[in-house]
CSV table of C-alpha atoms and ligand atoms in Angstrom, one decimal:
chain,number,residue,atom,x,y,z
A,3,UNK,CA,25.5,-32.7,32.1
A,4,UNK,CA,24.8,-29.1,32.6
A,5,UNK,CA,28.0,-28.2,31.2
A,6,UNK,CA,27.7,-30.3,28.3
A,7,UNK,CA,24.7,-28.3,27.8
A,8,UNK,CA,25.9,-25.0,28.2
A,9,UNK,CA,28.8,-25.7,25.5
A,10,UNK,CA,26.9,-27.2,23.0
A,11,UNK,CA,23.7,-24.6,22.9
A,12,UNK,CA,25.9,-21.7,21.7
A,13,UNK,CA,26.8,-24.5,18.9
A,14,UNK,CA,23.8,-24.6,17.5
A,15,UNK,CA,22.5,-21.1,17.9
A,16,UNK,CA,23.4,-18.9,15.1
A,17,UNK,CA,21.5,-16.0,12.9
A,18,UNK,CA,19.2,-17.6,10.7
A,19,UNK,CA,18.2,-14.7,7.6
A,20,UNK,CA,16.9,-14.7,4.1
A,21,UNK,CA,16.2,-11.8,1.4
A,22,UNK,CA,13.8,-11.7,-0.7
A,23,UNK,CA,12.5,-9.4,-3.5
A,24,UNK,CA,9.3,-8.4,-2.5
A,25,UNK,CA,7.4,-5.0,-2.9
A,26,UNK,CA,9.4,-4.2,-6.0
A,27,UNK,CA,12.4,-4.0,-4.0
A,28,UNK,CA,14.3,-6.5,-1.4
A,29,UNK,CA,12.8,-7.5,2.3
A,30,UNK,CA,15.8,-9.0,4.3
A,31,UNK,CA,15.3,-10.6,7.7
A,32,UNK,CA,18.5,-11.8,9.8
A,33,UNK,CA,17.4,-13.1,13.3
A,34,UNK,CA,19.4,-15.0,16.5
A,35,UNK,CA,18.2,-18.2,17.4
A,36,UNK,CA,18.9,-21.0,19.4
A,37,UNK,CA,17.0,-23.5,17.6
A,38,UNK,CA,17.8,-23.9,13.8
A,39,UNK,CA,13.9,-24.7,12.7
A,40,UNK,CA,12.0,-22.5,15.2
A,41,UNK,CA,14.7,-19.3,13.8
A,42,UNK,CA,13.5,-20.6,10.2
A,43,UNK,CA,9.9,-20.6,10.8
A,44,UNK,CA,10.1,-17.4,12.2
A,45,UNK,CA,12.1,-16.2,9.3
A,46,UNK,CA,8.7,-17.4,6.9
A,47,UNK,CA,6.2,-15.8,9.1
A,48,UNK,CA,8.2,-12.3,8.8
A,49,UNK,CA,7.7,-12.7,4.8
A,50,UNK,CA,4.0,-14.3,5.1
A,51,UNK,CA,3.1,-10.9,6.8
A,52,UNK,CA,5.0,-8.8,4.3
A,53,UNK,CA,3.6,-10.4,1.4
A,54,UNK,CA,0.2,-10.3,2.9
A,55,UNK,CA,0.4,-6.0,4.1
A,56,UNK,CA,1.6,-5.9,0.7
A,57,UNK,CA,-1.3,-7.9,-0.8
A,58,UNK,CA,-3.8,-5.3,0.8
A,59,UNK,CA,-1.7,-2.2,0.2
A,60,UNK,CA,-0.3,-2.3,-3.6
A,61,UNK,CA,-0.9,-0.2,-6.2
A,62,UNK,CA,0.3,-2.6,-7.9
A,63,UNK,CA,-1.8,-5.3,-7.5
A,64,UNK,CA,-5.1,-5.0,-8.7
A,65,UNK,CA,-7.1,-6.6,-6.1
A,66,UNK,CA,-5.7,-5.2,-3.2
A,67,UNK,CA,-8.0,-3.2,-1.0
A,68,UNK,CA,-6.1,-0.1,-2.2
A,69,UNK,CA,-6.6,-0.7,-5.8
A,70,UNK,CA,-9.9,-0.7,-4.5
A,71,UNK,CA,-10.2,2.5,-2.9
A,72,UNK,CA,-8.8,4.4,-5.6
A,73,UNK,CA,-11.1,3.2,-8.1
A,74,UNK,CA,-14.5,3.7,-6.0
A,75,UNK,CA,-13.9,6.3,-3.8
A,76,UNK,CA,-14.5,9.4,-5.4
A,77,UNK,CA,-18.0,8.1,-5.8
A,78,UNK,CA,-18.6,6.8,-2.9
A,79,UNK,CA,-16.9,5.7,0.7
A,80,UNK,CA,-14.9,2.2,0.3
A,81,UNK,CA,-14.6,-0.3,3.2
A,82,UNK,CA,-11.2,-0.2,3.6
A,83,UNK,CA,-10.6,-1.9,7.1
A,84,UNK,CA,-8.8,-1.0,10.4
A,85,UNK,CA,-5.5,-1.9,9.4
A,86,UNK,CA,-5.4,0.3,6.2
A,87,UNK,CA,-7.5,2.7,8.3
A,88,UNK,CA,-5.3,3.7,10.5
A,89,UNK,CA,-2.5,3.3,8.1
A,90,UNK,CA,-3.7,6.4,6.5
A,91,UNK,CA,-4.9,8.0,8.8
A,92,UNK,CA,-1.1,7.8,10.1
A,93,UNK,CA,0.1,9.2,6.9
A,94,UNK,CA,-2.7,11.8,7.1
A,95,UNK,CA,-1.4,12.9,10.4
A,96,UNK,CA,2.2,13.3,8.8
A,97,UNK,CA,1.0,15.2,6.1
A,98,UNK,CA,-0.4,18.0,8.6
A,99,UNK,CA,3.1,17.6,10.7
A,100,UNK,CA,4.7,18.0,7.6
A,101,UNK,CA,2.9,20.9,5.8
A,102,UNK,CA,1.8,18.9,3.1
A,103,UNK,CA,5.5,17.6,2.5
A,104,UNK,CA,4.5,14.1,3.1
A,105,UNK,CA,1.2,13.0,0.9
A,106,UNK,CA,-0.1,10.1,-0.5
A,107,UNK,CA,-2.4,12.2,-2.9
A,108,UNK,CA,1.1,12.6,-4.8
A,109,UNK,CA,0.2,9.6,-6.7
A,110,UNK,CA,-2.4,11.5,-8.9
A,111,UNK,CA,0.5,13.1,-10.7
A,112,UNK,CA,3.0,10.1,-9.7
A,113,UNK,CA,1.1,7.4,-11.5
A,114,UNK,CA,2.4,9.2,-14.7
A,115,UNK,CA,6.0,8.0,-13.7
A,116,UNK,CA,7.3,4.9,-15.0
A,117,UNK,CA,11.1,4.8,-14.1
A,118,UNK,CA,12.0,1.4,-15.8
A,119,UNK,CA,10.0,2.6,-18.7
A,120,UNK,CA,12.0,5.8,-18.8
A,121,UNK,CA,8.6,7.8,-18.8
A,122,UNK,CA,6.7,11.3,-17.4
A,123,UNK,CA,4.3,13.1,-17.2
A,124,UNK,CA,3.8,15.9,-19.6
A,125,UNK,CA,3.6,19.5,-18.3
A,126,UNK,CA,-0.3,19.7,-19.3
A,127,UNK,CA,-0.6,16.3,-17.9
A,128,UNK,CA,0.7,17.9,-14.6
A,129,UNK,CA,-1.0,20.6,-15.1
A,130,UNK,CA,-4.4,18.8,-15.1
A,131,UNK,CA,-3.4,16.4,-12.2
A,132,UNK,CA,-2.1,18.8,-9.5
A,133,UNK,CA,-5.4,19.8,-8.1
A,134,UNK,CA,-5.7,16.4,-7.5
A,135,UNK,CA,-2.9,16.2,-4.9
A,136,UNK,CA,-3.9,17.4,-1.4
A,137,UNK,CA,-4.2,15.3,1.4
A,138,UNK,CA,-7.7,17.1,2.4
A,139,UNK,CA,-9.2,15.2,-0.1
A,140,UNK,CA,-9.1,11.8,1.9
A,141,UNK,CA,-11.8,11.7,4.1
A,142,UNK,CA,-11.7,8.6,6.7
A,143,UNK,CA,-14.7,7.2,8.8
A,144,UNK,CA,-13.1,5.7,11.7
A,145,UNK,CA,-16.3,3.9,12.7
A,146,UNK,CA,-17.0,2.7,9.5
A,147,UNK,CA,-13.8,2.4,8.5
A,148,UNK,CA,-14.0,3.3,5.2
A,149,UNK,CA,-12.1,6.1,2.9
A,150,UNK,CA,-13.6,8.6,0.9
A,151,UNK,CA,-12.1,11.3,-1.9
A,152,UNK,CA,-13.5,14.6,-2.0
A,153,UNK,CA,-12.6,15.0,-5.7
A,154,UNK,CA,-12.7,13.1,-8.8
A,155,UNK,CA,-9.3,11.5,-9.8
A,156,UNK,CA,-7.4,11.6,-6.2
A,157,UNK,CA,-5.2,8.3,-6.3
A,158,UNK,CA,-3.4,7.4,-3.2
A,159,UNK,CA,-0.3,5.1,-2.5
A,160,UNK,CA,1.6,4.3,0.3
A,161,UNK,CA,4.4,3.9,-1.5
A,162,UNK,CA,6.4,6.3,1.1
A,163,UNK,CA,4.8,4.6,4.4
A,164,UNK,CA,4.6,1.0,3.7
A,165,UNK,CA,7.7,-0.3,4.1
A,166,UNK,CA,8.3,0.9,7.2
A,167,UNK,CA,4.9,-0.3,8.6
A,168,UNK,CA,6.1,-4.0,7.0
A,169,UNK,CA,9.8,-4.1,8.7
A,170,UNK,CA,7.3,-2.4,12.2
A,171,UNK,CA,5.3,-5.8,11.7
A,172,UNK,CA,8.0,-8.1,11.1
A,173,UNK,CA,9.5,-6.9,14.6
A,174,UNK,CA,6.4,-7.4,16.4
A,175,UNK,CA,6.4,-11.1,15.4
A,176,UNK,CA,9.5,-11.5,16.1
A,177,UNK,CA,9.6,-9.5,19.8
A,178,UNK,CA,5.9,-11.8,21.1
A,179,UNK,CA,7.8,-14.8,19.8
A,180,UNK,CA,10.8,-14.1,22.1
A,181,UNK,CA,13.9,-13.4,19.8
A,182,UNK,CA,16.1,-10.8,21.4
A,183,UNK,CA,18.4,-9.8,18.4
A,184,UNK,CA,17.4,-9.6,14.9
A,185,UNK,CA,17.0,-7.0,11.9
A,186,UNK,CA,14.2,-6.4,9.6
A,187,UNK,CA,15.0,-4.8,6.2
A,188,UNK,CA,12.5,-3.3,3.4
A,189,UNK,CA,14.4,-1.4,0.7
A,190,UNK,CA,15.9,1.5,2.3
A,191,UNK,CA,13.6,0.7,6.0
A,192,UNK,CA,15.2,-1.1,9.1
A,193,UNK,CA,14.1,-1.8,12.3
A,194,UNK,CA,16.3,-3.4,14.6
A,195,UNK,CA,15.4,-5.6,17.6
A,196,UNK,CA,18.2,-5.2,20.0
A,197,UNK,CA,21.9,-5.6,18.9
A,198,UNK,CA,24.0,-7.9,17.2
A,199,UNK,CA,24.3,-9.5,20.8
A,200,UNK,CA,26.6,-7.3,22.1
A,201,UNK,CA,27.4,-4.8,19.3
A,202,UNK,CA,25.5,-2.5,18.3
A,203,UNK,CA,24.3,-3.1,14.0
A,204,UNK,CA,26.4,-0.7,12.0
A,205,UNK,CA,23.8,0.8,9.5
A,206,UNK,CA,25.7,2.4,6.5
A,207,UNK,CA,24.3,4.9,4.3
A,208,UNK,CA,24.7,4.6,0.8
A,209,UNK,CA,26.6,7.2,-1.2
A,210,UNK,CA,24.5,8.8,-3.4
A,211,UNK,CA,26.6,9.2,-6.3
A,212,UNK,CA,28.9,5.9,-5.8
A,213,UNK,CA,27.3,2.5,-6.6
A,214,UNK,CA,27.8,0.4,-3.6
A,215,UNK,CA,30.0,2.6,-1.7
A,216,UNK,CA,28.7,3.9,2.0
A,217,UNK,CA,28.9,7.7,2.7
A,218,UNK,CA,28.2,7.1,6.5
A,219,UNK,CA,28.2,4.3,9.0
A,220,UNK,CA,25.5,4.6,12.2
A,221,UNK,CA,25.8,2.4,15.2
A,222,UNK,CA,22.1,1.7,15.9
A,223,UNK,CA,20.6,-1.0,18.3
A,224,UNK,CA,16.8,-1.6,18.9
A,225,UNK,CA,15.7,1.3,16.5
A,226,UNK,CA,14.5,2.4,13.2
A,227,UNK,CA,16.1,3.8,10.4
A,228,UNK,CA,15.1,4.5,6.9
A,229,UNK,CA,16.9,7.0,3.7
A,230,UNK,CA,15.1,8.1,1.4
A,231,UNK,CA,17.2,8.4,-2.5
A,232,UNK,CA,16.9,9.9,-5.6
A,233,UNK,CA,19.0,6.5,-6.6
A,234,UNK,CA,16.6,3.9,-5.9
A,235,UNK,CA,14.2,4.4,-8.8
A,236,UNK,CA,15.4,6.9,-11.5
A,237,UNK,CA,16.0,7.9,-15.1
A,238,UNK,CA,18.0,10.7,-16.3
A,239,UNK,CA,17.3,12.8,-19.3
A,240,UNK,CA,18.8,15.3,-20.7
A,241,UNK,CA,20.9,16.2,-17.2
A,242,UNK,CA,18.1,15.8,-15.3
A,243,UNK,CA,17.3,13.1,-12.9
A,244,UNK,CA,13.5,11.8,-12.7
A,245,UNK,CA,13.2,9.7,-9.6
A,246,UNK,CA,10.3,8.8,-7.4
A,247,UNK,CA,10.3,11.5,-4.3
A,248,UNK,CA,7.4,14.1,-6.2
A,249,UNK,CA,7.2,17.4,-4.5
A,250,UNK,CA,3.4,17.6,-4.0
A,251,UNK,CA,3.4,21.3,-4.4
A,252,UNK,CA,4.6,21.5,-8.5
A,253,UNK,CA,3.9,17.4,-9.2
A,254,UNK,CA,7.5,16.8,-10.3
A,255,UNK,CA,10.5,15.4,-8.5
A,256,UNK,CA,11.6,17.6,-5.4
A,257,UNK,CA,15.4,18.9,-5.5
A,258,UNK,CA,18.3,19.9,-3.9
A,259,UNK,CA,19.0,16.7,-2.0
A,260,UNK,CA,20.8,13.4,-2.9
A,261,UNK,CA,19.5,11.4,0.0
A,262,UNK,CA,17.7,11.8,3.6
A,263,UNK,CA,17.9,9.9,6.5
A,264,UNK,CA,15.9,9.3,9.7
A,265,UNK,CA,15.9,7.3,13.0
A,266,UNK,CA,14.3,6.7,15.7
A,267,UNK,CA,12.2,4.3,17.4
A,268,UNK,CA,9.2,3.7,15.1
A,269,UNK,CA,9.8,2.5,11.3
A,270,UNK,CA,6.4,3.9,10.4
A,271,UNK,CA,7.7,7.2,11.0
A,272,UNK,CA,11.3,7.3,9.9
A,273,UNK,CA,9.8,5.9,6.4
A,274,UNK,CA,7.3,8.8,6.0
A,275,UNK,CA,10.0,10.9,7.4
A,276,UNK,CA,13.0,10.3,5.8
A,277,UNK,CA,10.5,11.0,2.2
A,278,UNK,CA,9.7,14.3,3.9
A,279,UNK,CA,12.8,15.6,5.0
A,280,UNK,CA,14.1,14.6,1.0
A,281,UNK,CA,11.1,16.5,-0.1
A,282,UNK,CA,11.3,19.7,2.8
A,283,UNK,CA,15.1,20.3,1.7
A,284,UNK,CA,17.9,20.9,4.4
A,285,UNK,CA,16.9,23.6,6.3
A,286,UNK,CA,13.3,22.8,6.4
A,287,UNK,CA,13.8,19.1,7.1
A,288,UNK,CA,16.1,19.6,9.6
A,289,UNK,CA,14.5,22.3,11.3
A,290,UNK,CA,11.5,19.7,11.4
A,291,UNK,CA,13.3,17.1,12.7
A,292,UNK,CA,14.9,19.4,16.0
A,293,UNK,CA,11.2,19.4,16.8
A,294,UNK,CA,10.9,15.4,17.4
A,295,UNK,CA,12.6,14.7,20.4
A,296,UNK,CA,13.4,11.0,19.6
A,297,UNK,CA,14.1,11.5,15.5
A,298,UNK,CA,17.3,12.3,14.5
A,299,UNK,CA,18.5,12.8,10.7
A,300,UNK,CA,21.1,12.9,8.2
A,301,UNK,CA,21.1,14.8,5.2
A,302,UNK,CA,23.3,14.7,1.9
A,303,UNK,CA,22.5,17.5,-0.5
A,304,UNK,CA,22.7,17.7,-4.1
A,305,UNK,CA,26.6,19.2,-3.5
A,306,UNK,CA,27.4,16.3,-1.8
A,307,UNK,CA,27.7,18.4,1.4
A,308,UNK,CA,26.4,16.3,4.6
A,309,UNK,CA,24.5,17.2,7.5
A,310,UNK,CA,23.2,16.5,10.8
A,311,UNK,CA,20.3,17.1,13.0
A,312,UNK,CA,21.1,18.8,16.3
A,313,UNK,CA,21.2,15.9,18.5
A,314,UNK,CA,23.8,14.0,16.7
A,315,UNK,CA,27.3,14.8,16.8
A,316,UNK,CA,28.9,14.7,14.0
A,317,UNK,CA,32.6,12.8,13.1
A,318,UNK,CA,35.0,15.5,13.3
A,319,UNK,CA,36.8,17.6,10.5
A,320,UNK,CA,34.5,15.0,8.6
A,321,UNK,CA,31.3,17.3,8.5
A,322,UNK,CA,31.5,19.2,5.7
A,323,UNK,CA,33.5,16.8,2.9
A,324,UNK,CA,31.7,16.0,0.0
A,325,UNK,CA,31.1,12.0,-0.1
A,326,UNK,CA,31.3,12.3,-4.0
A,327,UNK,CA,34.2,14.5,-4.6
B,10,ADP,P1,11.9,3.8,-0.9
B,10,ADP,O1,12.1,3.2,0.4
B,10,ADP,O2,11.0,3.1,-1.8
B,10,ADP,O3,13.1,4.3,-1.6
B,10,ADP,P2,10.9,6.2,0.2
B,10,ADP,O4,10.6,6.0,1.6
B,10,ADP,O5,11.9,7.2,-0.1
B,10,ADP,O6,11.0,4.9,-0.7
B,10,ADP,O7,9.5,6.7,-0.5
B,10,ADP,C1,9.5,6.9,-1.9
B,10,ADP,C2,8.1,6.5,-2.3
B,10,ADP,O8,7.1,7.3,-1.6
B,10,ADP,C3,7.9,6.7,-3.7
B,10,ADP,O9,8.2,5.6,-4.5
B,10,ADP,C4,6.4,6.9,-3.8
B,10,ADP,O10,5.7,5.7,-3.8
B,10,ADP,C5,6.1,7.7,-2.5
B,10,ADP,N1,6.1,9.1,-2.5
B,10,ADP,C6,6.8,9.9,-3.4
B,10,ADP,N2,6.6,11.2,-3.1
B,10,ADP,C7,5.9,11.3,-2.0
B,10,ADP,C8,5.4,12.3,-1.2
B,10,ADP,N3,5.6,13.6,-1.5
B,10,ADP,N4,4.6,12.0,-0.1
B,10,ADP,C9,4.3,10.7,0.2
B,10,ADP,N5,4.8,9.7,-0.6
B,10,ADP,C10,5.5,10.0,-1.6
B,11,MG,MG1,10.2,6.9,3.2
């Protein structure tokens, strides 16, 4: 009997997953389970909570509680919640680590962007917006929990943090419920919840430059990791490329790099920081990320050239080679 049981559970266990397009992008979840309905069920539950962070914390939607705070509160402070609270108050947090790299006030200038549209901001436009942009405008009651702008016309978005706090989520739910093994996808966030029983997940890492194609493959297991493109929302015009990393400093999209990676163990963080390092540039990004003991990063500049934060060692003779020609 028992051994009838032990050969036929492995039968029925299996990864149970789904993507979905959600947040203007996809959300994937692949989990291990034993039980066919219970690893469905959990499956739904990791999109309910997406769809509802994502409710609270679009732009996009026009009820959402952030639509709500960037209409109101210049005049006055908006009830924004715990959750979202602390959410920015996060982001706050990685503005100051980051020198201002890293801020949600970019969306004063960045609402002017529509990328499917193919349209920008003019330079007065800019011009008019970019006092707008400083993360010293948001001013949080933690007690009351509410969210106040210090000057007419500050917009934020979360744009650059949310994802990673959704796949963060979708992991929780999944470790309390008991699942060992499973990975949790938002666009270009993941957060993995042990291995692919046994194996470690091999993450790849898009090529900038070659639809489909990866530059770099990472063996990861129970961690985070999230890149940050110019490839994911763009439009080119006249040789240049628009995309949707601004450089809070001039308002317009920040340069010299292709794409940035991060890991470590929080999704939160490798979202905001992968955006940061794209925005900081090699040197500075890097030089940021040798200060955070458990974030490592990889970094493809606008040559094509890769590089790699101190603690990882990178595949030899292979360190330098464009992934592009
Ligand atoms: P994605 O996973 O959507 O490709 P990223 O993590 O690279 O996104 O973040 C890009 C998003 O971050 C943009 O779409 C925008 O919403 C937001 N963002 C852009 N520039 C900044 C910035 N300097 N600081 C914080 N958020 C930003
Ligand atoms: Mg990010």
């Amino acid at each position: 009997m028992v051994l009838i049981l032990l050969i036929s559970m492995p039968l029925q266990a299996e990864w149970h997953g789904e993507a979905r397009p959600l947040m203007g992008t996809e959300v994937s979840v692949w989990l291990w389970h034993e039980d066919e309905a219970e690893g469905q069920r959990l499956v739904d539950a990791v999109f309910d909570e997406a769809s509802r962070i994502n409710e609270h914390m679009s732009t996009y939607i026009e009820s959402s509680t952030i639509s709500e705070v960037n209409r109101r509160a210049a005049r006055e402070p908006v009830y924004a919640g715990t959750e979202l609270l602390t959410l920015i108050e996060r982001a706050l947090d990685i503005s100051e680590l980051t020198h201002g790299a890293f801020d949600i006030t970019y969306d004063s200038v960045g609402q002017h962007y529509d990328f499917r549209e193919r349209t920008r901001p003019s330079e007065t436009m800019i011009e008019e917006e970019l006092d707008r942009i400083d993360y010293r405008l948001v001013e949080l009651d933690r007690v009351a929990s509410t969210v106040r702008f210090l000057r007419d016309g500050v917009r934020i978005n979360l744009g650059g943090i949310a994802k990673g706090y959704v796949v963060e989520r979708g992991v929780d739910i999944l470790r309390v419920s008991g699942v060992e093994h499973a990975i949790v996808t938002a666009g270009g966030d993941s957060r993995m919840l042990g291995n692919r029983r046994g194996r470690p997940f091999m993450i790849g890492i898009r090529d900038p430059r070659r639809d489909g194609e990866v530059a770099i493959s990472v063996p990861l297991e129970n961690e985070a990791i999230s890149t940050s493109g110019d490839y994911e929302r763009f439009f080119d015009e006249d040789g240049i490329r628009y995309h949707h990393i601004i450089q809070p400093e001039t308002g317009t999209p920040a340069e010299g790099v292709h794409s940035a990676t991060v890991f470590g163990p929080d999704a939160v963080m490798t979202d905001a920081l992968s955006t940061s390092v794209f925005v900081m540039g090699v040197d500075r990004g890097l030089r940021l990320i040798a200060t955070l003991p458990d974030y490592e990063s990889i970094v493809i500049d606008a040559q094509g050239r890769i590089y790699y934060s101190d603690g990882l060692q990178p595949p030899e003779s292979d360190e330098t080679t464009p992934p592009g020609g």
